[in-house]
C-alpha cells in the first residue's frame, strides 16, 4: 500500500533512476505538501530489519523485510513511532553516538500493513520535506515502486526533450565537418512531436545523448525518464529501460551519463549508446550490436533518426530528424612517418596559440592561425622517438590534429619549435591493479578503481600540490595516493591534510603521515593540495533550559567530524541537522527536565583534530510578563 496518505491523491518529486550526483536515485520521492510529521505507513506485513541514523544521505531511515523476500525502505524520517523511537534512543545512549546503524533480530519489531512506523521529515541529505520510498528484492536490486500501480498517483503528462547532443566517437568521425560534440534544442510541434530546425551533417560512428525529463500530474518537479529508444532508418539500434538495477552498481550512473558535461555544466545527459566500461544491464541492442548503440553513418547517405522517450505510465515523446552526409573536399592526408628525436632538439617553449584536450581515446591538438594550403606536421614525442602526425582537418584558420591514444601515448607534442607537454605517464587498464611511481608520488589503482582505460597524466602544481588528469573523468572506486611535498618549512602533520581542490572548492580527503609522506584516498581526479586547518570549529549555545539545549556549530575548512554534549558530566544525545548547522538535545526520558543550575558543555571536533567548545548553565525559563488588561474602547459621542 502507498506509505503516505494512502487512498488520497499524491504526487512525486523524484523517481527511480533519476540521475543524481554519483548515483541513480533509488526510489520514489513522495511529496508531503512541504511539511514534516505526516504518518508513514508500512507498505506490507513484515518486520523491522534495520534502523539507521545518518548525518547525510537517508537521514533517519527504516527498513522493513517482507515475507516475499522484498524489503521496503523509508528515508528522511523526522521521528520513529512509539517502541521504535524508544529503542533507537536507548541504543544511541548506550553507544553514546548520534549516527548509528542497527539490525534488530527478525521478529523483534513485527509490523502489519498500514501500521504507522514513523513521521515524515527532512533529515539527512533531503532538499526539502518528503518521504524517500524504495522497494528492493532479496539480491538488493532496486525495483521501480510504480510497477505496483498505486492509485494515489496519476500522470497525464508526457516526458519532454530539453536538448540532444551528437558526439564524434572516433578520430575519423565528424559532425558538421568537425571532431566535436554539438547540442541542439528540439522544437515541439503542434501535434506533440519534436523536430530539429537546424541542418546536421555527420559521418563515421556518432553517439547520441539526450537531456530529457518527465513530470507527474500535480507536481512542478522534473523527474527522470524511464525508457529511451533510438531508431535509425526505422530499425531500433538502442534502448534503455530503467525498471530495476543492482544497488551495488549505482555509481555506474557516472558512465551512463556524460560525466564530463555534468561536471562542466551541471546538465545530466543520458548516453544513448553504451560507453566503454559500462557493465549495467539496462540496455538492449537490436541491430549492429558491435557498435554498442553508436550510429554507423558510414555509407555517405542521408539517415533518419527517431528518438522516443517514455515515462513509467507509458506516455511518450518522439523526436525525428535527418542527418545528411558529410561532403569531403580534401584529399587523403599523408601517412605517419617515424624518426628519432635528436638530443639537441629544443623542447623548452610552449605554444601560446595551441590547445590540447582529450576525449574518449582521442587527443585533440588545435593550433590557431594556420594556413589551410600547407599545414605542417605535428611531432609526437614518446621518449626519444618521434611520430609525425598529419593534420586531420583545417577549419577557420585552425589546424586540428587528432591522435588515437590507443596507438600512441605521447609525453609531448612538438609543433615548429614549440612543445605542448601532455604529462602522460602510462595507460592504466580497468579490472586489474596497477602502481605508478613518478618522483616522490605513488599511485595505487585497485581492480575496481576505473570504469574505462585511463591515459594517466600527472604533474606537480606551481606552489605545491598535484594534478592527476582532469576532474571530468569519473572513478568507480578509490585511488590511493602517496605524496611527499617539497616544502622548505616544517609541516604541521597533525592538522595538515589532503584536499581535492578542483572546481574552485576545497573538499576534505584526509590522510595519514609517515616519514614525511602523506597517504590518502580519492574517488575524484583533478587537483590536490595540502592545506592546514588550524582553526577549531565554532560552537554557540543558543539556549539551555530545563526543557532542552540548542546550539549552532560550524567549521571553516576540514568539516565537522564529531560532537558531544555533557550535562553535569553526563552524555546527552544531540540531534544534528547539518543543513541548519543546528544541534538540539533529545533526552533519554523526554518527560524528565534538566535541573536548573546544571553545567552544560558542548564540544565539537573537526576532521583535522581541532576542538571547539562552549559552556553555560541550565537556567530557569523566564516567566512571561503578565499581560496588561486591555483598555475599554472609548465610546463615541452621539451628535
Coordinates of C-alpha atoms in Angstrom, one line a residue:
X1 CA 0.0 0.0 0.0
X2 CA 1.0 3.6 -0.5
X3 CA 3.1 4.8 2.5
X4 CA 1.9 8.4 2.7
X5 CA -1.8 9.4 3.0
X6 CA -3.0 6.0 1.5
X7 CA -6.1 6.4 -0.5
X8 CA -5.6 10.1 -1.2
X9 CA -4.2 11.7 -4.3
X10 CA -0.4 12.4 -4.2
X11 CA 2.5 13.3 -6.5
X12 CA 6.2 12.9 -6.8
X13 CA 9.3 14.9 -6.6
X14 CA 11.6 12.1 -7.9
X15 CA 11.5 8.7 -9.4
X16 CA 13.6 5.5 -9.7
X17 CA 16.7 6.0 -11.8
X18 CA 16.8 9.8 -11.8
X19 CA 20.3 10.9 -12.4
X20 CA 21.8 12.3 -9.2
X21 CA 25.3 13.1 -8.1
X22 CA 27.4 9.9 -8.5
X23 CA 24.3 7.6 -8.3
X24 CA 21.0 6.6 -9.7
X25 CA 18.1 7.7 -7.5
X26 CA 17.0 4.5 -5.7
X27 CA 13.2 5.0 -5.4
X28 CA 10.3 7.5 -5.2
X29 CA 10.4 10.9 -3.5
X30 CA 6.8 11.2 -2.3
X31 CA 5.7 14.8 -1.6
X32 CA 4.4 15.7 1.8
X33 CA 3.0 19.2 1.0
X34 CA 6.1 21.0 2.2
X35 CA 5.5 19.8 5.8
X36 CA 7.0 17.3 8.2
X37 CA 5.2 15.0 10.6
X38 CA 2.9 13.1 8.2
X39 CA 2.2 9.5 9.2
X40 CA 4.4 6.9 7.4
X41 CA 2.7 3.6 6.9
X42 CA 4.2 0.1 6.4
X43 CA 3.6 -0.9 2.8
X44 CA 3.0 -4.5 3.7
X45 CA 3.3 -7.1 6.5
X46 CA 6.8 -7.8 7.8
X47 CA 9.3 -6.9 10.4
X48 CA 11.8 -4.0 11.0
X49 CA 15.2 -5.3 9.7
X50 CA 17.3 -2.1 10.0
X51 CA 17.1 1.3 11.7
X52 CA 19.8 3.8 11.0
X53 CA 20.6 7.5 11.5
X54 CA 23.0 9.2 9.1
X55 CA 24.1 12.9 9.1
X56 CA 23.6 13.0 5.3
X57 CA 22.1 10.5 2.8
X58 CA 18.9 8.9 4.1
X59 CA 19.0 10.7 7.5
X60 CA 16.7 8.7 9.8
X61 CA 15.8 5.6 7.9
X62 CA 13.8 2.4 8.5
X63 CA 14.0 -0.9 6.5
X64 CA 11.1 -3.4 6.6
X65 CA 11.7 -7.0 5.5
X66 CA 8.6 -8.7 3.9
X67 CA 7.7 -12.5 3.7
X68 CA 8.0 -12.5 -0.1
X69 CA 11.7 -11.5 0.1
X70 CA 11.2 -7.9 -0.7
X71 CA 12.4 -5.0 1.5
X72 CA 10.9 -1.5 1.6
X73 CA 12.9 1.5 2.7
X74 CA 11.6 4.7 4.3
X75 CA 14.1 7.6 4.4
X76 CA 14.4 11.2 5.7
X77 CA 12.1 10.5 8.6
X78 CA 11.6 13.0 11.4
X79 CA 11.0 10.6 14.2
X80 CA 10.2 7.0 14.7
X81 CA 6.9 6.0 16.4
X82 CA 6.4 4.5 19.9
X83 CA 8.6 1.5 20.6
X84 CA 10.8 2.1 17.6
X85 CA 11.7 5.6 18.7
X86 CA 12.4 4.4 22.2
X87 CA 14.6 1.6 21.1
X88 CA 16.6 3.9 18.8
X89 CA 17.1 6.5 21.5
X90 CA 18.2 3.8 24.1
X91 CA 20.8 2.4 21.6
X92 CA 22.2 5.9 20.9
X93 CA 22.6 6.5 24.6
X94 CA 24.1 3.1 25.2
X95 CA 26.7 3.6 22.4
X96 CA 26.9 7.4 23.1
X97 CA 26.6 8.3 19.4
X98 CA 24.2 10.2 17.1
X99 CA 25.0 8.3 13.9
X100 CA 24.0 4.6 14.3
X101 CA 23.2 1.6 12.2
X102 CA 21.1 -1.1 14.0
X103 CA 20.0 -4.5 12.8
X104 CA 17.1 -5.8 15.1
X105 CA 16.6 -9.5 15.2
X106 CA 13.8 -10.9 12.9
X107 CA 10.5 -10.7 14.7
X108 CA 11.7 -8.2 17.3
X109 CA 9.6 -5.5 15.8
X110 CA 6.8 -7.0 13.6
X111 CA 4.6 -4.7 11.6
X112 CA 1.3 -5.1 9.8
X113 CA 0.4 -3.4 6.5
X114 CA -0.8 0.1 7.3
X115 CA 0.9 0.4 10.7
X116 CA 2.3 3.8 11.4
X117 CA 6.1 3.4 11.8
X118 CA 7.3 7.0 11.7
X119 CA 6.7 10.6 11.0
X120 CA 7.9 12.0 7.6
X121 CA 10.7 14.6 7.8
X122 CA 13.6 16.4 6.1
X123 CA 16.6 14.7 7.7
X124 CA 19.9 13.7 6.1
X125 CA 20.6 14.9 2.5
X126 CA 17.0 15.8 1.8
X127 CA 16.5 19.1 -0.1
X128 CA 13.0 19.6 1.5
X129 CA 10.3 17.7 3.4
X130 CA 9.3 14.4 1.7
X131 CA 9.4 10.6 2.1
X132 CA 12.0 8.6 0.2
X133 CA 10.5 5.2 -0.5
X134 CA 12.3 2.2 -2.0
X135 CA 11.5 -1.4 -2.9
X136 CA 14.4 -3.9 -3.0
X137 CA 14.5 -7.6 -3.8
X138 CA 16.4 -10.3 -2.0
X139 CA 19.5 -9.6 -4.1
X140 CA 19.4 -5.9 -3.2
X141 CA 18.2 -4.9 -6.7
X142 CA 16.2 -1.6 -6.7
X143 CA 12.7 -2.1 -8.2
X144 CA 10.6 0.7 -9.5
X145 CA 7.7 1.1 -7.0
X146 CA 5.5 2.5 -9.7
X147 CA 5.2 -1.1 -11.1
X148 CA 2.8 -1.7 -8.2
X149 CA 0.2 0.6 -9.8
X150 CA -0.5 2.9 -6.8
X151 CA -3.9 4.6 -7.4
X152 CA -2.7 7.6 -5.3
X153 CA -0.5 8.7 -8.3
X154 CA -1.8 10.0 -11.6
X155 CA 0.2 11.1 -14.5
X156 CA -1.2 12.6 -17.7
X157 CA 2.0 14.5 -18.6
X158 CA 4.3 13.0 -21.2
X159 CA 8.1 13.4 -20.9
X160 CA 9.8 16.1 -22.9
X161 CA 13.1 16.8 -24.7
X162 CA 15.2 19.7 -23.5
X163 CA 18.3 19.2 -25.6
X164 CA 20.1 16.4 -27.6
X165 CA 23.8 16.1 -28.5
X166 CA 25.7 14.5 -31.3
X167 CA 29.2 13.4 -30.5
X168 CA 32.0 12.1 -32.6
X169 CA 33.2 8.7 -31.3
X170 CA 36.4 8.1 -33.2
X171 CA 39.2 10.2 -34.7
X172 CA 37.7 9.7 -38.2
X173 CA 34.1 10.8 -37.2
X174 CA 32.8 14.2 -38.0
X175 CA 29.7 16.3 -37.1
X176 CA 29.2 19.4 -39.2
X177 CA 32.7 18.9 -40.6
X178 CA 34.5 18.7 -37.2
X179 CA 35.5 16.4 -34.5
X180 CA 33.2 17.7 -31.8
X181 CA 30.2 17.4 -29.6
X182 CA 27.3 19.7 -30.6
X183 CA 23.9 20.2 -28.9
X184 CA 20.5 21.1 -30.4
X185 CA 17.2 22.2 -28.8
X186 CA 14.3 20.2 -30.2
X187 CA 11.2 22.1 -31.2
X188 CA 7.8 20.8 -30.2
X189 CA 5.2 20.7 -33.0
X190 CA 1.5 21.4 -32.5
X191 CA 0.8 17.6 -32.6
X192 CA 3.2 17.0 -29.7
X193 CA 6.1 15.5 -31.7
X194 CA 9.5 17.2 -31.8
X195 CA 11.9 18.1 -34.6
X196 CA 15.2 20.0 -35.2
X197 CA 15.2 23.1 -37.2
X198 CA 19.0 23.2 -38.0
X199 CA 20.6 21.0 -40.7
X200 CA 23.0 18.4 -39.5
X201 CA 25.8 16.6 -41.4
X202 CA 27.8 13.7 -39.9
X203 CA 29.9 10.7 -40.8
X204 CA 31.6 7.9 -39.0
X205 CA 30.5 6.5 -35.7
X206 CA 28.3 9.0 -33.9
X207 CA 26.9 8.9 -30.4
X208 CA 23.6 10.5 -29.4
X209 CA 23.0 12.0 -25.9
X210 CA 19.7 13.1 -24.5
X211 CA 18.8 15.7 -21.9
X212 CA 15.1 14.8 -21.2
X213 CA 12.8 14.8 -18.2
X214 CA 9.3 13.7 -17.1
X215 CA 6.7 15.3 -14.8
X216 CA 3.8 13.8 -13.0
X217 CA 0.4 15.4 -12.6
X218 CA 0.2 17.9 -9.8
X219 CA 3.9 18.3 -9.3
X220 CA 6.3 21.1 -10.5
X221 CA 9.4 18.8 -10.2
X222 CA 11.4 17.3 -13.1
X223 CA 11.8 13.6 -12.8
X224 CA 13.9 11.2 -14.9
X225 CA 12.9 9.2 -17.9
X226 CA 12.1 5.5 -17.6
X227 CA 12.8 4.4 -21.2
X228 CA 14.7 5.7 -24.2
X229 CA 14.6 4.1 -27.7
X230 CA 16.7 5.0 -30.8
X231 CA 15.8 4.0 -34.3
X232 CA 18.0 4.5 -37.4
X233 CA 16.0 4.4 -40.6
X234 CA 13.2 2.6 -38.8
X235 CA 15.3 0.0 -37.2
X236 CA 15.9 0.0 -33.4
X237 CA 19.6 0.3 -32.6
X238 CA 19.4 1.1 -28.9
X239 CA 17.0 1.0 -26.0
X240 CA 17.4 1.9 -22.3
X241 CA 14.9 0.8 -19.7
X242 CA 15.0 1.8 -16.0
X243 CA 12.7 -0.5 -14.0
X244 CA 15.4 -2.2 -11.8
X245 CA 19.1 -2.0 -11.2
X246 CA 21.6 -3.5 -8.7
X247 CA 22.2 -1.2 -5.8
X248 CA 25.9 -2.0 -5.8
X249 CA 26.2 -0.6 -9.3
X250 CA 24.6 2.7 -8.6
X251 CA 27.8 4.6 -9.2
X252 CA 27.8 3.4 -12.8
X253 CA 25.4 6.3 -13.4
X254 CA 28.7 8.2 -13.9
X255 CA 29.4 6.3 -17.0
X256 CA 25.7 6.1 -18.1
X257 CA 25.6 9.9 -18.2
X258 CA 28.1 12.1 -19.9
X259 CA 30.1 12.8 -16.8
X260 CA 32.3 15.5 -18.3
X261 CA 29.4 17.6 -19.4
X262 CA 27.8 17.2 -15.9
X263 CA 31.0 18.4 -14.2
X264 CA 31.3 21.3 -16.5
X265 CA 27.7 22.5 -16.8
X266 CA 25.6 20.6 -14.3
X267 CA 23.5 19.1 -17.1
X268 CA 23.0 15.3 -16.9
X269 CA 22.7 13.8 -20.4
X270 CA 21.7 10.2 -20.9
X271 CA 24.1 8.5 -23.3
X272 CA 22.1 6.7 -26.0
X273 CA 25.0 4.3 -26.5
X274 CA 26.9 2.0 -24.2
X275 CA 30.2 3.7 -23.2
X276 CA 33.3 1.6 -22.8
X277 CA 33.5 0.1 -19.3
X278 CA 29.7 0.3 -18.7
X279 CA 28.5 -3.0 -17.3
X280 CA 24.9 -2.1 -16.5
X281 CA 22.3 -4.5 -17.7
X282 CA 19.8 -1.7 -18.7
X283 CA 20.3 -1.7 -22.4
X284 CA 19.0 -3.6 -25.5
X285 CA 20.8 -3.6 -28.9
X286 CA 18.6 -4.9 -31.7
X287 CA 20.9 -4.4 -34.7
X288 CA 24.7 -3.7 -35.2
X289 CA 25.3 -4.7 -31.6
X290 CA 29.1 -4.3 -32.2
X291 CA 28.6 -0.6 -32.4
X292 CA 27.0 -0.6 -28.9
X293 CA 24.4 2.0 -29.9
X294 CA 26.6 4.3 -31.8
X295 CA 25.1 5.3 -35.1
X296 CA 27.2 3.9 -38.1
X297 CA 27.0 6.7 -40.6
X298 CA 29.4 5.0 -43.0
X299 CA 27.8 4.9 -46.4
X300 CA 27.6 8.6 -47.4
X301 CA 23.8 8.7 -47.4
X302 CA 21.1 10.6 -45.5
X303 CA 19.7 8.8 -42.5
X304 CA 16.5 9.3 -40.5
X305 CA 16.9 9.2 -36.7
X306 CA 14.0 8.8 -34.3
X307 CA 14.3 9.2 -30.5
X308 CA 11.4 8.2 -28.2
X309 CA 11.2 8.9 -24.5
X310 CA 8.7 7.0 -22.3
X311 CA 7.7 7.5 -18.7
X312 CA 6.5 4.8 -16.2
X313 CA 2.9 5.4 -17.3
X314 CA 3.8 4.7 -21.0
X315 CA 3.4 8.3 -22.1
X316 CA 5.8 9.1 -24.9
X317 CA 7.6 12.0 -26.6
X318 CA 9.1 11.5 -30.1
X319 CA 11.8 13.4 -31.9
X320 CA 12.6 12.7 -35.6
X321 CA 15.3 14.4 -37.7
X322 CA 17.6 13.6 -40.7
X323 CA 21.4 13.5 -40.7
X324 CA 22.9 14.5 -44.0
X325 CA 26.2 13.0 -45.2
X326 CA 29.4 15.0 -44.9
X327 CA 30.8 16.4 -48.1
X328 CA 34.6 15.8 -48.2
X329 CA 36.6 18.1 -50.4
X330 CA 40.1 17.4 -49.0
X331 CA 42.5 14.7 -50.4
X332 CA 43.7 11.9 -48.2
X333 CA 46.4 13.1 -45.8
X334 CA 50.0 11.6 -45.9
X335 CA 50.7 8.6 -43.8
X336 CA 52.6 8.9 -40.5
X337 CA 56.4 8.6 -40.5
X338 CA 58.8 7.7 -37.7
X339 CA 62.1 9.3 -36.8
X340 CA 64.5 9.5 -33.9
X341 CA 64.5 12.7 -31.7
X342 CA 67.8 14.5 -31.9
X343 CA 69.4 15.0 -28.4
X344 CA 69.8 18.8 -29.0
X345 CA 66.1 19.3 -30.1
X346 CA 64.5 22.4 -28.4
X347 CA 61.6 21.4 -26.1
X348 CA 61.6 24.4 -23.8
X349 CA 59.0 26.8 -25.2
X350 CA 55.2 26.4 -25.1
X351 CA 52.9 27.4 -28.0
X352 CA 50.6 30.2 -27.0
X353 CA 48.2 29.5 -29.9
X354 CA 47.8 25.8 -29.3
X355 CA 45.3 24.0 -27.1
X356 CA 45.2 20.3 -26.2
X357 CA 42.3 18.2 -25.0
X358 CA 41.4 14.6 -24.6
X359 CA 38.1 13.0 -25.3
X360 CA 37.3 9.2 -25.3
X361 CA 40.5 7.7 -26.7
X362 CA 41.4 10.8 -28.8
X363 CA 43.9 13.6 -28.1
X364 CA 42.9 16.8 -30.0
X365 CA 45.5 19.4 -30.7
X366 CA 44.2 22.7 -32.1
X367 CA 46.6 25.2 -33.5
X368 CA 45.3 28.7 -34.5
X369 CA 46.4 31.0 -37.3
X370 CA 47.3 28.2 -39.7
X371 CA 47.0 28.4 -43.5
X372 CA 44.8 25.7 -44.9
X373 CA 47.1 25.5 -48.0
X374 CA 50.1 24.0 -46.3
X375 CA 49.5 22.9 -42.7
X376 CA 52.7 21.4 -41.1
X377 CA 53.1 18.1 -39.4
X378 CA 52.9 17.7 -35.7
X379 CA 55.6 15.6 -34.0
X380 CA 54.5 13.2 -31.2
X381 CA 57.3 12.6 -28.7
X382 CA 57.4 9.2 -26.9
X383 CA 60.7 9.2 -25.1
X384 CA 63.4 9.7 -27.8
X385 CA 61.1 8.6 -30.6
X386 CA 59.0 10.9 -32.8
X387 CA 55.9 10.0 -34.8
X388 CA 54.9 12.6 -37.3
X389 CA 51.1 13.3 -37.3
X390 CA 49.5 14.9 -40.3
X391 CA 46.8 17.4 -39.9
X392 CA 43.3 15.9 -39.6
X393 CA 41.5 19.0 -41.0
X394 CA 41.7 22.8 -41.1
X395 CA 38.8 24.9 -40.3
X396 CA 38.6 28.7 -39.8
X397 CA 42.4 29.1 -39.8
X398 CA 42.7 26.3 -37.1
X399 CA 44.6 23.2 -37.8
X400 CA 43.3 20.2 -35.8
X401 CA 45.4 17.1 -35.2
X402 CA 43.5 14.0 -33.9
X403 CA 45.7 11.4 -32.2
X404 CA 44.5 7.9 -31.3
X405 CA 45.7 7.3 -27.8
X406 CA 45.2 3.6 -28.2
X407 CA 48.0 3.6 -30.7
X408 CA 50.5 6.1 -29.1
X409 CA 50.7 7.9 -25.8
X410 CA 52.9 10.9 -26.4
X411 CA 54.6 12.7 -23.5
X412 CA 54.7 15.9 -25.6
X413 CA 53.7 17.2 -29.0
X414 CA 56.0 19.4 -31.0
X415 CA 54.8 22.0 -33.4
X416 CA 57.5 24.0 -35.1
X417 CA 60.0 24.9 -32.3
X418 CA 57.4 24.9 -29.5
X419 CA 56.3 21.9 -27.4
X420 CA 53.0 21.2 -25.7
X421 CA 53.5 18.8 -22.8
X422 CA 50.8 16.2 -22.3
X423 CA 52.2 14.8 -19.0
X424 CA 51.0 11.3 -20.0
X425 CA 52.8 8.6 -17.9
X426 CA 51.1 5.3 -18.5
X427 CA 48.0 3.6 -19.9
X428 CA 46.0 2.1 -16.9
X429 CA 43.7 -0.8 -17.7
X430 CA 40.5 -1.3 -15.7
X431 CA 39.9 -4.6 -13.9
X432 CA 43.5 -5.0 -12.8
X433 CA 45.6 -3.5 -10.1
X434 CA 48.4 -1.2 -11.0
X435 CA 51.0 1.0 -9.3
X436 CA 52.7 4.1 -10.8
X437 CA 55.6 5.8 -9.2
X438 CA 56.7 9.2 -10.5
X439 CA 59.3 11.0 -8.5
X440 CA 58.0 11.2 -4.9
X441 CA 54.4 10.4 -5.9
X442 CA 53.0 6.9 -5.9
X443 CA 49.5 6.0 -7.2
X444 CA 47.9 2.6 -6.5
X445 CA 44.9 1.6 -8.6
X446 CA 42.7 -1.3 -7.4
X447 CA 41.0 -3.6 -9.9
X448 CA 37.8 -1.6 -9.3
X449 CA 39.2 2.0 -9.4
X450 CA 38.5 2.6 -13.1
X451 CA 35.4 2.3 -15.3
X452 CA 37.4 2.6 -18.5
X453 CA 41.0 2.8 -19.7
X454 CA 42.8 5.8 -18.2
X455 CA 45.5 7.6 -20.1
X456 CA 47.3 8.7 -16.9
X457 CA 48.6 12.3 -16.9
X458 CA 50.2 13.8 -13.8
X459 CA 52.1 16.9 -13.0
X460 CA 53.1 19.0 -9.9
X461 CA 51.3 22.2 -9.4
X462 CA 53.1 25.6 -9.0
X463 CA 53.4 26.4 -5.4
X464 CA 52.8 22.8 -4.3
X465 CA 50.2 20.2 -4.9
X466 CA 49.4 17.7 -7.6
X467 CA 47.2 17.4 -10.6
X468 CA 46.1 14.0 -12.0
X469 CA 44.2 14.1 -15.3
X470 CA 41.0 16.2 -15.0
X471 CA 38.1 16.3 -12.7
X472 CA 35.9 15.4 -15.7
X473 CA 37.0 11.8 -15.7
X474 CA 35.0 9.6 -13.2
X475 CA 36.4 7.0 -10.9
X476 CA 34.4 4.0 -9.7
X477 CA 36.3 3.2 -6.6
X478 CA 39.2 4.7 -4.6
X479 CA 42.6 5.6 -5.9
X480 CA 45.3 5.6 -3.2
X481 CA 47.9 8.4 -3.4
X482 CA 51.2 8.7 -1.6
X483 CA 52.6 12.2 -1.9
X484 CA 55.8 13.8 -0.5
X485 CA 55.7 17.6 -0.7
X486 CA 58.8 19.5 -1.3
X487 CA 58.2 22.4 1.1
X488 CA 61.0 24.5 2.7
X489 CA 59.2 24.7 6.0
X490 CA 58.2 22.1 8.5
X491 CA 54.6 20.8 8.2
X492 CA 52.1 20.5 11.0
X493 CA 51.2 16.9 10.1
X494 CA 48.5 16.8 12.8
X495 CA 46.4 19.4 11.1
X496 CA 47.7 19.3 7.5
X497 CA 45.7 17.0 5.3
X498 CA 44.9 16.4 1.6
X499 CA 42.1 18.3 -0.1
X500 CA 40.5 18.0 -3.5
X501 CA 40.6 21.5 -5.0
X502 CA 39.2 21.2 -8.5
X503 CA 36.1 23.3 -9.2
X504 CA 37.1 26.2 -7.0
X505 CA 36.3 24.5 -3.7
X506 CA 38.3 22.5 -1.2
X507 CA 36.9 19.1 -0.2
X508 CA 38.5 17.2 2.7
X509 CA 40.2 13.9 1.9
X510 CA 42.3 13.5 5.0
X511 CA 45.3 11.3 5.0
X512 CA 48.0 9.7 7.3
X513 CA 51.6 10.9 7.5
X514 CA 54.6 8.6 7.7
X515 CA 58.2 9.8 7.3
X516 CA 57.3 12.9 5.5
X517 CA 54.8 11.3 3.1
X518 CA 51.1 11.6 3.3
X519 CA 48.8 8.8 2.1
X520 CA 45.2 9.5 1.2
X521 CA 42.3 8.1 -1.0
X522 CA 40.2 9.8 -3.6
X523 CA 37.2 9.0 -5.8
X524 CA 37.8 12.0 -7.9
X525 CA 40.6 13.1 -10.2
X526 CA 41.9 16.6 -10.7
X527 CA 43.8 18.9 -8.4
X528 CA 45.0 18.0 -4.9
X529 CA 46.5 20.4 -2.3
X530 CA 47.8 20.0 1.2
X531 CA 46.1 22.5 3.5
X532 CA 46.4 23.2 7.2
X533 CA 43.3 23.7 9.3
X534 CA 44.4 25.5 12.4
X535 CA 41.1 26.9 13.4
X536 CA 38.8 25.0 15.8
X537 CA 35.1 24.7 15.0
X538 CA 32.8 27.5 16.3
X539 CA 30.2 26.5 18.9
X540 CA 27.4 28.7 20.2
X541 CA 24.9 27.5 22.7
X542 CA 21.7 29.3 21.8
X543 CA 19.6 28.2 24.7
X544 CA 19.9 25.9 27.8
X545 CA 16.7 25.5 29.8
X546 CA 15.1 22.6 31.7
X547 CA 13.2 21.8 28.5
X548 CA 16.3 21.4 26.3
X549 CA 19.5 22.6 24.8
X550 CA 20.2 24.0 21.4
X551 CA 23.5 25.1 19.8
X552 CA 24.9 26.3 16.4
X553 CA 28.1 24.6 15.2
X554 CA 30.3 25.4 12.2
X555 CA 33.7 24.7 10.8
X556 CA 35.5 26.7 8.1
X557 CA 37.7 24.1 6.3
X558 CA 38.0 20.4 7.1
X559 CA 34.4 19.9 8.3
X560 CA 32.8 18.6 11.5
X561 CA 33.8 15.1 12.5
X562 CA 32.2 14.6 15.9
X563 CA 30.3 16.4 18.7
X564 CA 29.1 15.7 22.2
X565 CA 27.1 17.4 24.9
X566 CA 27.6 16.9 28.6
X567 CA 25.2 18.0 31.4
X568 CA 27.0 17.8 34.8
X569 CA 29.4 15.4 33.1
X570 CA 26.7 13.0 31.8
X571 CA 26.5 12.4 28.0
X572 CA 23.3 13.7 26.4
X573 CA 22.1 12.8 22.9
X574 CA 22.1 15.8 20.5
X575 CA 20.2 15.6 17.2
X576 CA 22.0 17.2 14.3
X577 CA 20.8 19.0 11.2
X578 CA 23.9 19.9 9.1
X579 CA 21.7 21.9 6.7
X580 CA 20.9 24.3 9.5
X581 CA 24.2 23.8 11.5
X582 CA 21.9 23.1 14.4
X583 CA 22.2 20.7 17.5
X584 CA 19.3 20.1 19.9
X585 CA 19.0 17.8 22.9
X586 CA 17.0 14.6 22.9
X587 CA 16.8 13.2 26.5
X588 CA 16.5 9.5 27.2
X589 CA 13.4 10.3 29.2
X590 CA 11.7 13.2 27.3
X591 CA 9.5 13.9 30.3
X592 CA 12.3 14.5 32.7
X593 CA 13.6 18.1 32.6
X594 CA 17.2 19.2 33.1
X595 CA 17.9 20.5 36.6
X596 CA 18.3 24.3 36.9
X597 CA 21.9 25.2 37.5
X598 CA 23.3 22.1 35.8
X599 CA 26.7 22.7 33.9
X600 CA 26.4 22.3 30.2
X601 CA 29.4 21.7 27.9
X602 CA 29.1 21.3 24.1
X603 CA 32.3 20.1 22.3
X604 CA 32.8 19.8 18.6
X605 CA 35.9 18.3 16.8
X606 CA 36.7 18.9 13.2
X607 CA 38.3 16.4 10.8
X608 CA 41.8 18.0 11.4
X609 CA 41.5 17.3 15.1
X610 CA 40.8 20.8 16.3
X611 CA 38.2 21.0 19.1
X612 CA 35.9 23.9 19.8
X613 CA 33.5 24.3 22.8
X614 CA 31.0 26.4 24.6
X615 CA 29.6 26.1 28.1
X616 CA 26.8 27.5 30.2
X617 CA 24.4 26.6 32.9
X618 CA 20.8 25.5 32.7
X619 CA 18.6 28.5 33.5
X620 CA 15.1 28.5 34.7
X621 CA 12.8 29.7 31.9
X622 CA 11.9 33.3 32.3
X623 CA 8.4 34.0 33.4
X624 CA 6.4 35.8 30.8
X625 CA 5.3 39.3 31.9
X626 CA 1.6 39.4 32.8
X627 CA -0.5 40.7 30.0
X628 CA -1.8 44.1 30.6
X629 CA -5.6 44.4 30.6
X630 CA -7.0 45.9 27.5
X631 CA -8.4 49.4 27.9
X632 CA -12.1 49.7 27.4
X633 CA -12.8 51.2 24.0
X634 CA -13.8 54.8 24.1
X635 CA -17.4 55.5 23.3
X636 CA -18.2 57.9 20.5
X637 CA -20.3 60.8 21.4
X638 CA -23.6 61.0 19.6
X639 CA -24.0 64.0 17.6

